[in-house]
Coordinates of C-alpha atoms in Angstrom, one line a residue:
X21 CA 35.2 -25.8 -13.8
X22 CA 34.2 -28.2 -11.0
X23 CA 31.1 -27.6 -8.9
X24 CA 30.9 -28.4 -5.2
X25 CA 29.2 -31.8 -4.9
X26 CA 29.9 -32.9 -1.3
X27 CA 29.0 -31.6 2.1
X28 CA 32.7 -31.6 3.1
X29 CA 33.5 -29.4 0.1
X30 CA 30.6 -27.1 0.9
X31 CA 31.6 -26.8 4.5
X32 CA 35.1 -25.8 3.5
X33 CA 33.9 -23.2 1.1
X34 CA 31.5 -21.7 3.7
X35 CA 34.4 -21.5 6.1
X36 CA 36.0 -19.1 3.6
X37 CA 32.8 -17.0 3.5
X38 CA 32.9 -16.3 7.3
X39 CA 34.1 -12.8 8.0
X40 CA 33.6 -11.7 4.3
X41 CA 32.2 -8.2 3.9
X42 CA 29.4 -9.6 1.7
X43 CA 28.5 -12.6 -0.4
X44 CA 26.7 -12.4 -3.8
X45 CA 24.2 -15.2 -4.4
X46 CA 22.2 -16.4 -7.4
X47 CA 20.3 -19.6 -8.1
X48 CA 19.2 -21.6 -11.1
X49 CA 15.9 -23.5 -10.7
X50 CA 13.1 -25.1 -12.6
X51 CA 9.4 -24.8 -11.8
X52 CA 7.6 -24.9 -15.1
X53 CA 6.0 -28.3 -14.3
X54 CA 6.0 -28.2 -10.5
X55 CA 4.5 -26.3 -7.6
X56 CA 7.7 -26.3 -5.6
X57 CA 10.7 -24.8 -7.3
X58 CA 13.4 -27.4 -8.0
X59 CA 16.7 -25.9 -6.9
X60 CA 19.3 -26.9 -9.5
X61 CA 22.3 -24.7 -8.8
X62 CA 23.6 -22.1 -6.3
X63 CA 26.3 -19.6 -7.2
X64 CA 28.1 -17.6 -4.6
X65 CA 30.9 -15.1 -4.7
X66 CA 32.6 -13.0 -2.0
X67 CA 35.7 -10.7 -2.5
X68 CA 38.1 -13.7 -1.9
X69 CA 36.0 -16.8 -2.6
X70 CA 33.6 -18.1 -5.3
X71 CA 32.0 -21.3 -6.2
X72 CA 29.1 -23.1 -7.9
X73 CA 27.2 -25.5 -5.6
X74 CA 25.3 -28.5 -7.0
X75 CA 22.2 -29.1 -4.8
X76 CA 21.3 -32.1 -6.9
X77 CA 24.5 -34.0 -6.0
X78 CA 23.8 -37.2 -4.2
X79 CA 24.1 -37.0 -0.5
X80 CA 25.0 -33.3 -0.3
X81 CA 23.6 -31.4 2.7
X82 CA 23.1 -27.6 2.0
X83 CA 23.0 -26.7 5.7
X84 CA 26.5 -25.1 5.8
X85 CA 25.4 -22.6 3.1
X86 CA 22.0 -22.1 4.6
X87 CA 23.8 -21.1 7.8
X88 CA 25.7 -18.5 5.9
X89 CA 22.4 -17.1 4.6
X90 CA 21.0 -16.9 8.1
X91 CA 24.2 -15.2 9.4
X92 CA 23.1 -11.5 9.8
X93 CA 26.7 -10.4 10.1
X94 CA 27.2 -11.1 6.3
X95 CA 25.2 -9.0 3.8
X96 CA 23.7 -11.1 1.0
X97 CA 23.6 -9.5 -2.5
X98 CA 21.0 -10.7 -5.1
X99 CA 19.6 -9.3 -8.3
X100 CA 15.8 -9.4 -8.7
X101 CA 15.8 -11.5 -5.5
X102 CA 12.1 -12.4 -5.0
X103 CA 12.1 -15.9 -6.4
X104 CA 15.5 -16.7 -4.9
X105 CA 14.3 -15.5 -1.5
X106 CA 11.2 -17.7 -1.9
X107 CA 13.4 -20.8 -2.4
X108 CA 15.6 -20.1 0.6
X109 CA 12.6 -19.2 2.7
X110 CA 11.2 -22.7 1.9
X111 CA 14.5 -24.0 3.2
X112 CA 14.1 -22.1 6.4
X113 CA 17.0 -19.8 5.5
X114 CA 15.7 -16.2 4.9
X115 CA 18.7 -14.3 3.6
X116 CA 19.2 -11.3 5.9
X117 CA 20.5 -8.6 5.6
X118 CA 19.7 -8.5 1.9
X119 CA 20.7 -6.1 -0.9
X120 CA 18.8 -6.3 -4.2
X121 CA 20.8 -4.7 -7.0
X122 CA 17.6 -4.4 -9.1
X123 CA 15.9 -2.3 -6.5
X124 CA 19.1 -0.4 -5.9
X125 CA 19.3 0.3 -9.6
X126 CA 15.8 1.8 -9.4
X127 CA 16.9 4.1 -6.6
X128 CA 20.1 5.0 -8.5
X129 CA 18.3 6.1 -11.7
X130 CA 18.7 3.0 -13.9
X131 CA 15.0 2.7 -14.6
X132 CA 12.3 0.3 -13.5
X133 CA 13.2 -3.4 -13.1
X134 CA 16.5 -3.1 -14.9
X135 CA 17.8 -6.5 -16.1
X136 CA 21.0 -7.9 -14.7
X137 CA 22.8 -7.9 -18.1
X138 CA 21.8 -4.3 -18.7
X139 CA 23.1 -3.2 -15.3
X140 CA 26.4 -5.0 -15.9
X141 CA 26.6 -3.4 -19.4
X142 CA 26.0 0.1 -18.0
X143 CA 28.1 0.0 -14.9
X144 CA 30.9 -2.4 -15.7
X145 CA 31.0 -2.0 -19.5
X146 CA 30.9 -5.8 -19.9
X147 CA 28.7 -7.7 -22.4
X148 CA 27.5 -11.0 -20.9
X149 CA 27.7 -14.1 -23.1
X150 CA 24.1 -15.4 -23.3
X151 CA 24.8 -18.6 -25.1
X152 CA 23.9 -20.8 -22.1
X153 CA 20.9 -18.8 -21.1
X154 CA 18.3 -21.5 -21.9
X155 CA 20.2 -24.3 -20.2
X156 CA 18.2 -27.2 -18.7
X157 CA 19.8 -26.7 -15.3
X158 CA 18.4 -30.0 -14.0
X159 CA 20.4 -32.1 -16.5
X160 CA 23.8 -33.5 -15.5
X161 CA 26.6 -33.2 -16.3
X162 CA 26.8 -29.5 -16.9
X163 CA 29.5 -28.2 -19.3
X164 CA 32.3 -25.9 -18.3
X165 CA 30.6 -23.2 -20.4
X166 CA 27.3 -23.6 -18.6
X167 CA 29.0 -23.5 -15.2
X168 CA 31.1 -20.4 -16.2
X169 CA 28.0 -18.7 -17.4
X170 CA 26.2 -19.4 -14.0
X171 CA 29.2 -18.2 -12.0
X172 CA 29.4 -15.0 -13.9
X173 CA 26.0 -14.0 -12.5
X174 CA 27.6 -13.6 -9.1
X175 CA 31.2 -12.5 -9.9
X176 CA 29.8 -9.5 -11.8
X177 CA 27.3 -9.0 -9.0
X178 CA 30.2 -8.8 -6.5
X179 CA 31.7 -6.0 -8.5
X180 CA 28.4 -4.1 -8.9
X181 CA 27.5 -4.2 -5.2
X182 CA 30.2 -1.8 -3.8
X183 CA 29.7 0.6 -6.7
X184 CA 26.0 0.7 -6.3
X185 CA 26.1 1.0 -2.5
X186 CA 28.7 3.8 -2.7
X187 CA 26.6 5.7 -5.2
X188 CA 23.5 5.4 -3.1
X189 CA 25.4 6.4 0.1
X190 CA 26.7 9.5 -1.7
X191 CA 23.2 10.5 -2.8
X192 CA 21.7 9.8 0.6
X193 CA 19.5 7.0 -0.8
X194 CA 20.8 3.8 0.8
X195 CA 18.0 3.9 3.4
X196 CA 15.5 3.9 0.5
X197 CA 16.8 0.4 -0.5
X198 CA 17.0 -0.7 3.1
X199 CA 13.3 0.0 3.6
X200 CA 12.5 -2.1 0.5
X201 CA 14.6 -5.0 1.7
X202 CA 12.6 -5.2 5.0
X203 CA 9.5 -5.9 2.9
X204 CA 11.3 -8.3 0.5
X205 CA 12.4 -10.5 3.4
X206 CA 9.1 -10.5 5.2
X207 CA 8.1 -14.2 5.4
X208 CA 4.4 -13.2 5.0
X209 CA 5.2 -12.5 1.3
X210 CA 6.0 -16.2 0.8
X211 CA 3.1 -17.7 2.8
X212 CA 2.0 -21.1 1.3
X213 CA -0.8 -21.8 3.8
X214 CA -3.7 -22.9 1.6
X215 CA -6.2 -21.0 3.7
X216 CA -4.5 -17.8 2.7
X217 CA -4.2 -18.6 -1.0
X218 CA -7.2 -16.4 -1.9
X219 CA -5.1 -13.4 -1.0
X220 CA -3.1 -13.8 -4.2
X221 CA -6.2 -13.4 -6.2
X222 CA -8.7 -10.6 -6.8
X223 CA -12.2 -11.3 -5.5
X224 CA -14.8 -9.5 -7.6
X225 CA -17.6 -9.5 -5.1
X226 CA -18.0 -9.0 -1.4
X227 CA -21.0 -11.1 -0.4
X228 CA -20.3 -13.7 2.3
X229 CA -21.5 -16.6 0.1
X230 CA -19.2 -15.6 -2.8
X231 CA -16.2 -15.0 -0.5
X232 CA -16.6 -18.2 1.4
X233 CA -16.6 -20.3 -1.8
X234 CA -13.8 -18.2 -3.3
X235 CA -11.6 -18.9 -0.3
X236 CA -12.6 -22.6 -0.1
X237 CA -11.8 -23.3 -3.8
X238 CA -8.6 -21.3 -3.7
X239 CA -7.5 -23.3 -0.6
X240 CA -8.5 -26.6 -2.2
X241 CA -6.5 -25.8 -5.3
X242 CA -3.4 -24.8 -3.2
X243 CA -3.5 -28.0 -1.2
X244 CA -4.0 -30.1 -4.3
X245 CA -1.1 -28.3 -6.1
X246 CA 1.2 -28.8 -3.2
X247 CA 0.4 -32.5 -2.7
X248 CA 0.7 -33.3 -6.4
X249 CA 3.6 -30.8 -6.9
X250 CA 2.0 -29.3 -9.9
X251 CA 1.5 -25.6 -10.9
X252 CA -1.7 -24.1 -9.6
X253 CA -2.9 -23.4 -13.2
X254 CA -2.7 -27.0 -14.1
X255 CA -5.2 -27.9 -11.4
X256 CA -7.6 -25.0 -12.0
X257 CA -7.4 -21.6 -13.7
X258 CA -7.8 -18.4 -11.7
X259 CA -10.9 -17.4 -13.6
X260 CA -12.6 -20.7 -12.7
X261 CA -12.3 -19.9 -9.0
X262 CA -14.2 -16.7 -9.6
X263 CA -16.9 -18.4 -11.7
X264 CA -17.3 -21.2 -9.2
X265 CA -17.7 -18.7 -6.3
X266 CA -20.2 -16.8 -8.4
X267 CA -22.3 -19.8 -9.5
X268 CA -21.8 -22.0 -6.4
X269 CA -22.4 -25.4 -8.2
X270 CA -23.9 -28.0 -5.9
X271 CA -23.4 -31.1 -8.1
X272 CA -21.4 -32.5 -11.0
X273 CA -23.8 -31.3 -13.7
X274 CA -23.7 -27.7 -12.5
X275 CA -19.9 -27.8 -12.3
X276 CA -19.6 -29.1 -15.8
X277 CA -21.9 -26.3 -17.1
X278 CA -19.3 -23.6 -16.1
X279 CA -17.4 -22.2 -19.1
X280 CA -14.1 -21.8 -17.3
X281 CA -14.0 -25.4 -15.9
X282 CA -12.5 -28.0 -18.2
X283 CA -14.9 -30.4 -19.9
X284 CA -15.5 -33.5 -17.8
X285 CA -13.8 -32.0 -14.7
X286 CA -16.5 -33.3 -12.4
X287 CA -15.7 -36.9 -13.4
X288 CA -12.0 -36.5 -12.8
X289 CA -10.1 -37.2 -9.6
X290 CA -10.5 -33.6 -8.7
X291 CA -14.2 -33.0 -9.2
X292 CA -15.7 -34.7 -6.1
X293 CA -13.1 -33.1 -3.7
X294 CA -13.8 -29.7 -5.2
X295 CA -17.6 -30.0 -4.8
X296 CA -17.1 -31.1 -1.2
X297 CA -15.0 -28.0 -0.6
X298 CA -17.8 -25.8 -2.0
X299 CA -20.5 -27.5 0.1
X300 CA -18.5 -27.2 3.3
X301 CA -18.0 -23.4 2.6
X302 CA -21.8 -23.0 2.1
X303 CA -22.6 -24.6 5.4
X304 CA -21.8 -21.3 7.2
X305 CA -20.5 -18.7 4.7
X306 CA -20.7 -15.9 7.2
X307 CA -18.2 -17.7 9.5
X308 CA -15.8 -18.9 6.7
X309 CA -15.8 -15.8 4.4
X310 CA -12.6 -13.7 4.8
X311 CA -13.2 -10.1 5.9
X312 CA -11.8 -7.7 3.3
X313 CA -12.2 -4.0 2.7
X314 CA -13.7 -2.9 -0.5
X315 CA -11.3 -1.3 -2.9
X316 CA -11.8 2.4 -2.8
X317 CA -12.4 4.0 -6.2
X318 CA -12.8 7.7 -6.7
X319 CA -15.2 8.8 -3.9
X320 CA -16.0 12.2 -5.4
X321 CA -16.5 13.4 -8.9
X322 CA -13.1 15.0 -9.3
X323 CA -11.1 12.2 -7.7
X324 CA -10.3 10.6 -11.1
X325 CA -8.8 13.9 -12.3
X326 CA -6.8 14.2 -9.1
X327 CA -5.3 10.8 -9.7
X328 CA -4.2 11.8 -13.2
X329 CA -2.6 15.0 -11.8
X330 CA -0.8 13.0 -9.2
X331 CA 0.5 10.7 -11.9
X332 CA 2.1 13.7 -13.7
X333 CA 3.5 15.0 -10.4
X334 CA 5.0 11.6 -9.6
X335 CA 6.6 11.4 -13.0
X336 CA 8.0 14.9 -12.6
X337 CA 9.4 14.3 -9.1
X338 CA 10.8 10.9 -10.1
X339 CA 12.6 12.5 -13.1
X340 CA 13.9 15.3 -10.9
X341 CA 15.3 12.8 -8.4
X342 CA 16.5 10.4 -11.1
X343 CA 14.5 7.5 -9.5
X344 CA 12.1 5.0 -11.0
X345 CA 8.6 6.2 -10.2
X346 CA 7.5 2.7 -9.3
X347 CA 9.9 2.8 -6.3
X348 CA 8.1 5.9 -4.9
X349 CA 4.4 5.1 -5.4
X350 CA 2.0 2.9 -7.3
X351 CA -1.3 3.9 -8.9
X352 CA -3.1 2.3 -5.9
X353 CA -1.1 4.7 -3.7
X354 CA -2.2 7.7 -5.8
X355 CA -5.9 6.6 -5.6
X356 CA -5.7 6.4 -1.9
X357 CA -4.1 9.8 -1.6
X358 CA -6.7 11.3 -4.0
X359 CA -9.4 10.2 -1.6
X360 CA -7.7 10.7 1.8
X361 CA -5.0 13.1 2.9
X362 CA -4.3 10.7 5.8
X363 CA -4.3 7.5 3.7
X364 CA -2.3 4.6 5.2
X365 CA 0.0 4.3 2.2
X366 CA 3.9 4.0 2.0
X367 CA 3.8 7.1 -0.3
X368 CA 2.9 9.2 2.8
X369 CA 5.6 7.9 5.1
X370 CA 9.3 8.1 5.4
X371 CA 11.5 9.1 2.5
X372 CA 8.6 8.7 0.1
X373 CA 6.6 11.4 1.8
X374 CA 9.7 13.7 1.6
X375 CA 10.3 12.9 -2.1
X376 CA 6.7 13.0 -3.2
X377 CA 3.9 12.6 -0.7
X378 CA 4.1 16.1 0.8
X379 CA 4.0 17.6 -2.6
X380 CA 1.0 15.4 -3.5
X381 CA -0.9 16.9 -0.6
X382 CA 0.1 20.4 -1.6
X383 CA -1.1 19.8 -5.1
X384 CA -4.5 18.7 -3.7
X385 CA -4.6 21.9 -1.7
X386 CA -3.8 24.1 -4.6
X387 CA -0.5 25.1 -3.2
X388 CA 1.5 23.6 -6.2
X389 CA 0.9 23.8 -9.9
X390 CA 2.1 21.7 -12.9
X391 CA 3.6 23.8 -15.7
X392 CA 4.6 22.6 -19.1
X393 CA 8.1 24.0 -19.9
X394 CA 8.8 22.8 -23.4
X395 CA 8.8 19.0 -23.2
X396 CA 9.3 19.0 -19.4
X397 CA 6.8 19.4 -16.6
X398 CA 7.9 21.7 -13.8
X399 CA 6.4 21.9 -10.4
X400 CA 5.9 25.4 -9.1
X401 CA 4.5 26.9 -6.0
X402 CA 1.2 28.8 -6.2
X403 CA 1.4 32.3 -4.6
X404 CA -2.0 33.2 -3.4
X405 CA -3.0 36.8 -3.1
X406 CA -3.8 37.8 0.5
X407 CA -7.4 38.0 1.3
X408 CA -8.8 41.6 1.4
X409 CA -9.7 42.7 4.9
X410 CA -13.3 43.3 5.5
X411 CA -14.2 47.0 5.4
X412 CA -14.5 48.5 8.9
X413 CA -18.0 48.8 10.0

């Protein structure tokens, strides 16, 4: 098998993709030692065309394929697409419209986060050869076996897509997946602005001083990781950001006394810049601190019990519908519903409200009950006796 290694070959292949009903896409990349993912291979398959593209080939320009990804007339099919979408978003080619077969599998009753090989096994009755699974995709040349393994990721995907889409259309659940794809292709999910890096973490306090330093250190780490093209964790661990924000070290000695900061960190090339970031944040913490809402825990004594009941209801309704419960609601959604009937949560909007949210509110009002029927939980309506009329005076 010969991969595409020139811009002319790529342009000719992309001409074949124009007018296709869809194109299945996958990537192979490396990022264990880098901040930015290193794109090593692109696989693409449509009903009448398929190819492996070598992004590392000298002089190749990926623009013809990126234009296909941007073409909203051609649906793009991925499996577990988030990291692939991140790569193409970095290349200014957000793939829309997108269909993620892992999310579709959740809606079709194949469980939560079903693996690609498991979905192929269950739907196509094919066992994927995994012998090339741990290939170093950055090494050249790649063998025919490695290229065939990579291409199979999209040839099987091209077979799965019509089957899954048809199944969801028949069950009236295609819109469920479409809703998820809107979120998956939201560029905000892939924001790499250092000033927003704190959002990926979990601040443990809410004072202005803590939050200002927390944001500043997270931004410093993000900028440093990007400039050096190193993983964030190699620059500074997440727990160190929290400890620095809590202790606010003002000098090298104070920084070195922190348990989560590597020994001798203050004397490294990073130490002085980090301390400068802390000092800058402390000049006006009220102005620099991000404004965040405190996470709402149970706000009344029975709220914890309500959340547990909602978990059982969610599991029951997911089993009834043959859907992965994670697709319908998260524990955070349940906590919000337990505290507020009008909570701004996806579980109380659209198809999720119909599948679960409305019943969740009924359960809170005592209009539904959970009954154990053997090994299965049933949801039953509660018939309330009419209130007795007051005796005539």
